[in-house]
Amino acid sequence: MQAWLLDPHQRLGDLGEFFFCPFPGGNAGIGKATAVDLARRGARVILACRDKARGESAIGNSEVILMILDLASLSSVRDFAQTFLASEPRLDILINNAGVVKGGQTADGFDLVFQVNHLGHFLLTHLLLDQLKRCVPSRIVILSSGMHFFGKIDFQTIHKSGEGMWKPIQSYCNSKLANILHARELAKRLEGTNNVRWGGPLEVL
């Protein structure tokens, strides 16, 4: 098997029956389009969605499977990872795609946007990292945004919810910057392990 994902300079070939991809946020938009295309190429795709009805409406292929995951709940993230690892023997691509822009605070005490867009993905990635290492060549895809240019990291306040119409937008920018910093640090820490490096057996994009 040889495949490149979400890189306009490379070809995404046929993936084959053993290619497996869990997919937070794959029930609409870019996420849905990517999930459908991966399934068409022979991948077994898990849509990790919070809303069961919306997730089921996105399923049009027997190799696309719905599992419930609420990134606004860290216990849900842990439960998803535990269920996934107990039921699925492979993990070839992890695509962290889900994102929101809305005000509020999670039950875990974090700003809703920052937890859904970054903290939930961060935790999920690290809970599944050993499985990714065992299935090289594999990929971690972390979707960010050009809005990261307007983000800032203040560890005293970045996780806190706030008031005002602009707070969710600023939280979104902060979360997108955190996504990029996570991807860079993850690649840096795992470089040289013969499992993960930029452009290597396990690629962080």
mmCIF file of C-alpha atoms in Angstrom:
data_model
loop_
_atom_site.group_PDB
_atom_site.id
_atom_site.type_symbol
_atom_site.label_atom_id
_atom_site.label_comp_id
_atom_site.label_asym_id
_atom_site.label_seq_id
_atom_site.Cartn_x
_atom_site.Cartn_y
_atom_site.Cartn_z
ATOM 1 C CA MET A 1 0.000 0.000 0.000
ATOM 2 C CA GLN A 2 1.157 3.502 -0.796
ATOM 3 C CA ALA A 3 -0.868 6.647 -0.268
ATOM 4 C CA TRP A 4 -0.473 10.344 0.307
ATOM 5 C CA LEU A 5 -3.253 12.322 1.952
ATOM 6 C CA LEU A 6 -4.312 15.942 1.483
ATOM 7 C CA ASP A 7 -1.121 16.985 -0.299
ATOM 8 C CA PRO A 8 -1.692 18.640 -3.700
ATOM 9 C CA HIS A 9 1.839 17.698 -4.780
ATOM 10 C CA GLN A 10 1.279 13.979 -4.300
ATOM 11 C CA ARG A 11 -1.123 11.367 -5.653
ATOM 12 C CA LEU A 12 -3.655 9.633 -3.464
ATOM 13 C CA GLY A 13 -3.816 6.120 -4.882
ATOM 14 C CA ASP A 14 -6.128 3.192 -4.207
ATOM 15 C CA LEU A 15 -5.964 2.497 -0.499
ATOM 16 C CA GLY A 16 -6.927 -1.155 -0.313
ATOM 17 C CA GLU A 17 -9.137 -3.094 2.052
ATOM 18 C CA PHE A 18 -6.896 -2.804 5.119
ATOM 19 C CA PHE A 19 -6.622 0.973 5.096
ATOM 20 C CA PHE A 20 -8.421 2.387 8.107
ATOM 21 C CA CYS A 21 -9.298 5.948 9.024
ATOM 22 C CA PRO A 22 -11.247 7.282 12.052
ATOM 23 C CA PHE A 23 -12.569 10.738 11.348
ATOM 24 C CA PRO A 24 -13.785 13.306 13.928
ATOM 25 C CA GLY A 25 -16.052 15.806 12.183
ATOM 26 C CA GLY A 26 -16.658 13.831 9.007
ATOM 27 C CA ASN A 27 -20.426 14.275 8.704
ATOM 28 C CA ALA A 28 -20.512 17.567 6.743
ATOM 29 C CA GLY A 29 -18.519 19.911 4.524
ATOM 30 C CA ILE A 30 -14.860 19.159 3.843
ATOM 31 C CA GLY A 31 -14.958 16.311 6.344
ATOM 32 C CA LYS A 32 -17.819 14.525 4.626
ATOM 33 C CA ALA A 33 -16.279 14.969 1.172
ATOM 34 C CA THR A 34 -12.961 13.552 2.381
ATOM 35 C CA ALA A 35 -14.610 10.615 4.151
ATOM 36 C CA VAL A 36 -16.665 9.731 1.068
ATOM 37 C CA ASP A 37 -13.593 9.869 -1.170
ATOM 38 C CA LEU A 38 -11.514 7.734 1.193
ATOM 39 C CA ALA A 39 -14.281 5.127 1.297
ATOM 40 C CA ARG A 40 -14.559 5.190 -2.498
ATOM 41 C CA ARG A 41 -10.851 4.388 -2.698
ATOM 42 C CA GLY A 42 -11.245 1.342 -0.499
ATOM 43 C CA ALA A 43 -10.659 2.686 3.009
ATOM 44 C CA ARG A 44 -12.644 1.597 6.030
ATOM 45 C CA VAL A 45 -13.741 4.922 7.525
ATOM 46 C CA ILE A 46 -15.138 5.639 10.959
ATOM 47 C CA LEU A 47 -17.074 8.886 11.297
ATOM 48 C CA ALA A 48 -16.581 10.028 14.873
ATOM 49 C CA CYS A 49 -19.570 12.336 15.338
ATOM 50 C CA ARG A 50 -21.407 13.892 18.264
ATOM 51 C CA ASP A 51 -24.808 13.943 16.541
ATOM 52 C CA LYS A 52 -26.033 10.420 15.718
ATOM 53 C CA ALA A 53 -28.726 11.586 13.271
ATOM 54 C CA ARG A 54 -26.357 13.798 11.286
ATOM 55 C CA GLY A 55 -23.700 11.127 11.319
ATOM 56 C CA GLU A 56 -26.100 8.495 10.002
ATOM 57 C CA SER A 57 -27.247 10.837 7.237
ATOM 58 C CA ALA A 58 -23.650 11.087 6.007
ATOM 59 C CA ILE A 59 -23.189 7.334 5.709
ATOM 60 C CA GLY A 60 -23.628 6.023 2.174
ATOM 61 C CA ASN A 61 -21.100 3.228 2.073
ATOM 62 C CA SER A 62 -20.851 -0.071 3.929
ATOM 63 C CA GLU A 63 -17.236 0.746 4.793
ATOM 64 C CA VAL A 64 -18.248 4.022 6.492
ATOM 65 C CA ILE A 65 -19.136 3.372 10.131
ATOM 66 C CA LEU A 66 -20.516 5.750 12.752
ATOM 67 C CA MET A 67 -19.106 5.968 16.267
ATOM 68 C CA ILE A 68 -20.266 8.588 18.748
ATOM 69 C CA LEU A 69 -17.664 11.082 19.937
ATOM 70 C CA ASP A 70 -18.290 14.393 21.683
ATOM 71 C CA LEU A 71 -15.099 16.436 21.720
ATOM 72 C CA ALA A 72 -16.733 18.792 24.221
ATOM 73 C CA SER A 73 -16.468 15.962 26.761
ATOM 74 C CA LEU A 74 -13.038 14.584 27.630
ATOM 75 C CA SER A 75 -14.668 11.485 29.118
ATOM 76 C CA SER A 76 -16.356 10.907 25.742
ATOM 77 C CA VAL A 77 -12.958 11.174 24.047
ATOM 78 C CA ARG A 78 -11.514 8.580 26.425
ATOM 79 C CA ASP A 79 -14.519 6.284 25.974
ATOM 80 C CA PHE A 80 -14.260 6.556 22.187
ATOM 81 C CA ALA A 81 -10.555 5.719 22.217
ATOM 82 C CA GLN A 82 -11.119 2.748 24.520
ATOM 83 C CA THR A 83 -13.954 1.384 22.351
ATOM 84 C CA PHE A 84 -12.005 1.963 19.161
ATOM 85 C CA LEU A 85 -8.860 0.233 20.389
ATOM 86 C CA ALA A 86 -10.883 -2.728 21.632
ATOM 87 C CA SER A 87 -12.779 -3.192 18.369
ATOM 88 C CA GLU A 88 -10.464 -2.128 15.534
ATOM 89 C CA PRO A 89 -7.119 -3.818 14.774
ATOM 90 C CA ARG A 90 -5.701 -1.038 12.574
ATOM 91 C CA LEU A 91 -5.306 2.722 12.446
ATOM 92 C CA ASP A 92 -3.701 4.121 9.298
ATOM 93 C CA ILE A 93 -4.919 7.723 9.216
ATOM 94 C CA LEU A 94 -6.255 9.941 11.975
ATOM 95 C CA ILE A 95 -7.896 13.080 10.578
ATOM 96 C CA ASN A 96 -8.633 15.724 13.210
ATOM 97 C CA ASN A 97 -11.209 17.780 11.334
ATOM 98 C CA ALA A 98 -14.018 18.772 13.713
ATOM 99 C CA GLY A 99 -14.418 22.419 14.683
ATOM 100 C CA VAL A 100 -16.923 24.918 16.068
ATOM 101 C CA VAL A 101 -17.273 28.669 16.533
ATOM 102 C CA LYS A 102 -19.743 29.284 19.349
ATOM 103 C CA GLY A 103 -19.718 30.590 22.871
ATOM 104 C CA GLY A 104 -19.951 28.537 26.016
ATOM 105 C CA GLN A 105 -18.095 26.418 28.531
ATOM 106 C CA THR A 106 -17.795 22.637 28.646
ATOM 107 C CA ALA A 107 -18.575 20.417 31.610
ATOM 108 C CA ASP A 108 -14.802 19.965 31.920
ATOM 109 C CA GLY A 109 -14.511 23.703 32.651
ATOM 110 C CA PHE A 110 -12.850 24.779 29.405
ATOM 111 C CA ASP A 111 -13.842 27.251 26.728
ATOM 112 C CA LEU A 112 -16.098 25.293 24.342
ATOM 113 C CA VAL A 113 -14.343 26.355 21.125
ATOM 114 C CA PHE A 114 -10.855 25.676 22.463
ATOM 115 C CA GLN A 115 -11.783 22.254 23.831
ATOM 116 C CA VAL A 116 -13.621 21.031 20.714
ATOM 117 C CA ASN A 117 -11.105 22.436 18.240
ATOM 118 C CA HIS A 118 -7.910 21.598 20.103
ATOM 119 C CA LEU A 119 -7.996 19.904 23.502
ATOM 120 C CA GLY A 120 -10.283 17.083 22.381
ATOM 121 C CA HIS A 121 -8.183 16.403 19.291
ATOM 122 C CA PHE A 122 -4.983 16.629 21.334
ATOM 123 C CA LEU A 123 -6.214 14.017 23.814
ATOM 124 C CA LEU A 124 -7.591 11.721 21.104
ATOM 125 C CA THR A 125 -4.342 11.832 19.130
ATOM 126 C CA HIS A 126 -2.247 10.853 22.113
ATOM 127 C CA LEU A 127 -4.619 8.089 23.202
ATOM 128 C CA LEU A 128 -4.347 6.551 19.706
ATOM 129 C CA LEU A 129 -0.687 7.292 19.061
ATOM 130 C CA ASP A 130 0.672 3.844 19.940
ATOM 131 C CA GLN A 131 -1.787 2.248 17.534
ATOM 132 C CA LEU A 132 -0.652 4.608 14.773
ATOM 133 C CA LYS A 133 2.956 3.642 15.427
ATOM 134 C CA ARG A 134 2.118 -0.026 15.048
ATOM 135 C CA CYS A 135 0.514 0.564 11.646
ATOM 136 C CA VAL A 136 3.236 2.470 9.794
ATOM 137 C CA PRO A 137 3.213 3.919 7.220
ATOM 138 C CA SER A 138 0.457 6.025 8.754
ATOM 139 C CA ARG A 139 -0.668 9.633 8.960
ATOM 140 C CA ILE A 140 -1.970 12.173 11.451
ATOM 141 C CA VAL A 141 -3.786 15.019 9.708
ATOM 142 C CA ILE A 142 -4.547 18.070 11.867
ATOM 143 C CA LEU A 143 -6.701 20.624 10.067
ATOM 144 C CA SER A 144 -5.997 24.233 10.948
ATOM 145 C CA SER A 145 -6.898 27.567 9.350
ATOM 146 C CA GLY A 146 -5.366 30.802 8.133
ATOM 147 C CA MET A 147 -7.090 32.351 11.149
ATOM 148 C CA HIS A 148 -4.205 31.032 13.234
ATOM 149 C CA PHE A 149 -2.391 34.250 12.284
ATOM 150 C CA PHE A 150 -4.735 36.080 14.671
ATOM 151 C CA GLY A 151 -4.328 33.584 17.490
ATOM 152 C CA LYS A 152 -2.292 34.021 20.648
ATOM 153 C CA ILE A 153 -1.268 31.657 23.395
ATOM 154 C CA ASP A 154 -1.746 32.966 26.915
ATOM 155 C CA PHE A 155 -1.675 29.956 29.238
ATOM 156 C CA GLN A 156 -3.419 31.928 31.967
ATOM 157 C CA THR A 157 -6.572 32.593 29.929
ATOM 158 C CA ILE A 158 -6.597 30.545 26.708
ATOM 159 C CA HIS A 159 -8.744 27.758 28.145
ATOM 160 C CA LYS A 160 -11.275 30.054 29.822
ATOM 161 C CA SER A 161 -14.614 31.033 28.358
ATOM 162 C CA GLY A 162 -15.423 34.731 28.174
ATOM 163 C CA GLU A 163 -18.140 37.186 27.294
ATOM 164 C CA GLY A 164 -18.768 39.245 24.190
ATOM 165 C CA MET A 165 -19.571 38.519 20.574
ATOM 166 C CA TRP A 166 -15.891 38.391 19.568
ATOM 167 C CA LYS A 167 -14.801 35.875 22.201
ATOM 168 C CA PRO A 168 -15.752 32.750 20.160
ATOM 169 C CA ILE A 169 -13.921 34.122 17.125
ATOM 170 C CA GLN A 170 -10.782 34.824 19.153
ATOM 171 C CA SER A 171 -11.051 31.374 20.712
ATOM 172 C CA TYR A 172 -11.274 29.894 17.224
ATOM 173 C CA CYS A 173 -8.102 31.729 16.180
ATOM 174 C CA ASN A 174 -6.341 30.567 19.333
ATOM 175 C CA SER A 175 -7.403 26.972 18.764
ATOM 176 C CA LYS A 176 -6.147 26.995 15.172
ATOM 177 C CA LEU A 177 -2.762 28.300 16.347
ATOM 178 C CA ALA A 178 -2.706 25.563 19.000
ATOM 179 C CA ASN A 179 -3.430 22.979 16.267
ATOM 180 C CA ILE A 180 -0.338 24.055 14.355
ATOM 181 C CA LEU A 181 1.869 24.132 17.444
ATOM 182 C CA HIS A 182 0.623 20.664 18.387
ATOM 183 C CA ALA A 183 1.459 19.270 14.943
ATOM 184 C CA ARG A 184 4.942 20.789 14.981
ATOM 185 C CA GLU A 185 5.748 19.659 18.507
ATOM 186 C CA LEU A 186 4.366 16.181 17.891
ATOM 187 C CA ALA A 187 6.548 15.758 14.812
ATOM 188 C CA LYS A 188 9.561 17.151 16.668
ATOM 189 C CA ARG A 189 9.209 14.830 19.656
ATOM 190 C CA LEU A 190 8.713 11.736 17.531
ATOM 191 C CA GLU A 191 11.370 12.503 14.951
ATOM 192 C CA GLY A 192 14.200 9.983 14.898
ATOM 193 C CA THR A 193 12.183 7.198 16.492
ATOM 194 C CA ASN A 194 11.913 5.341 13.175
ATOM 195 C CA ASN A 195 8.177 5.680 13.614
ATOM 196 C CA VAL A 196 7.444 9.346 13.068
ATOM 197 C CA ARG A 197 9.137 12.146 11.174
ATOM 198 C CA TRP A 198 8.138 14.814 8.670
ATOM 199 C CA GLY A 199 7.532 12.950 5.425
ATOM 200 C CA GLY A 200 8.372 9.649 7.088
ATOM 201 C CA PRO A 201 6.574 6.406 7.927
ATOM 202 C CA LEU A 202 4.107 8.237 10.156
ATOM 203 C CA GLU A 203 3.582 11.716 8.826
ATOM 204 C CA VAL A 204 2.079 14.628 10.732
ATOM 205 C CA LEU A 205 0.397 17.019 8.283
#
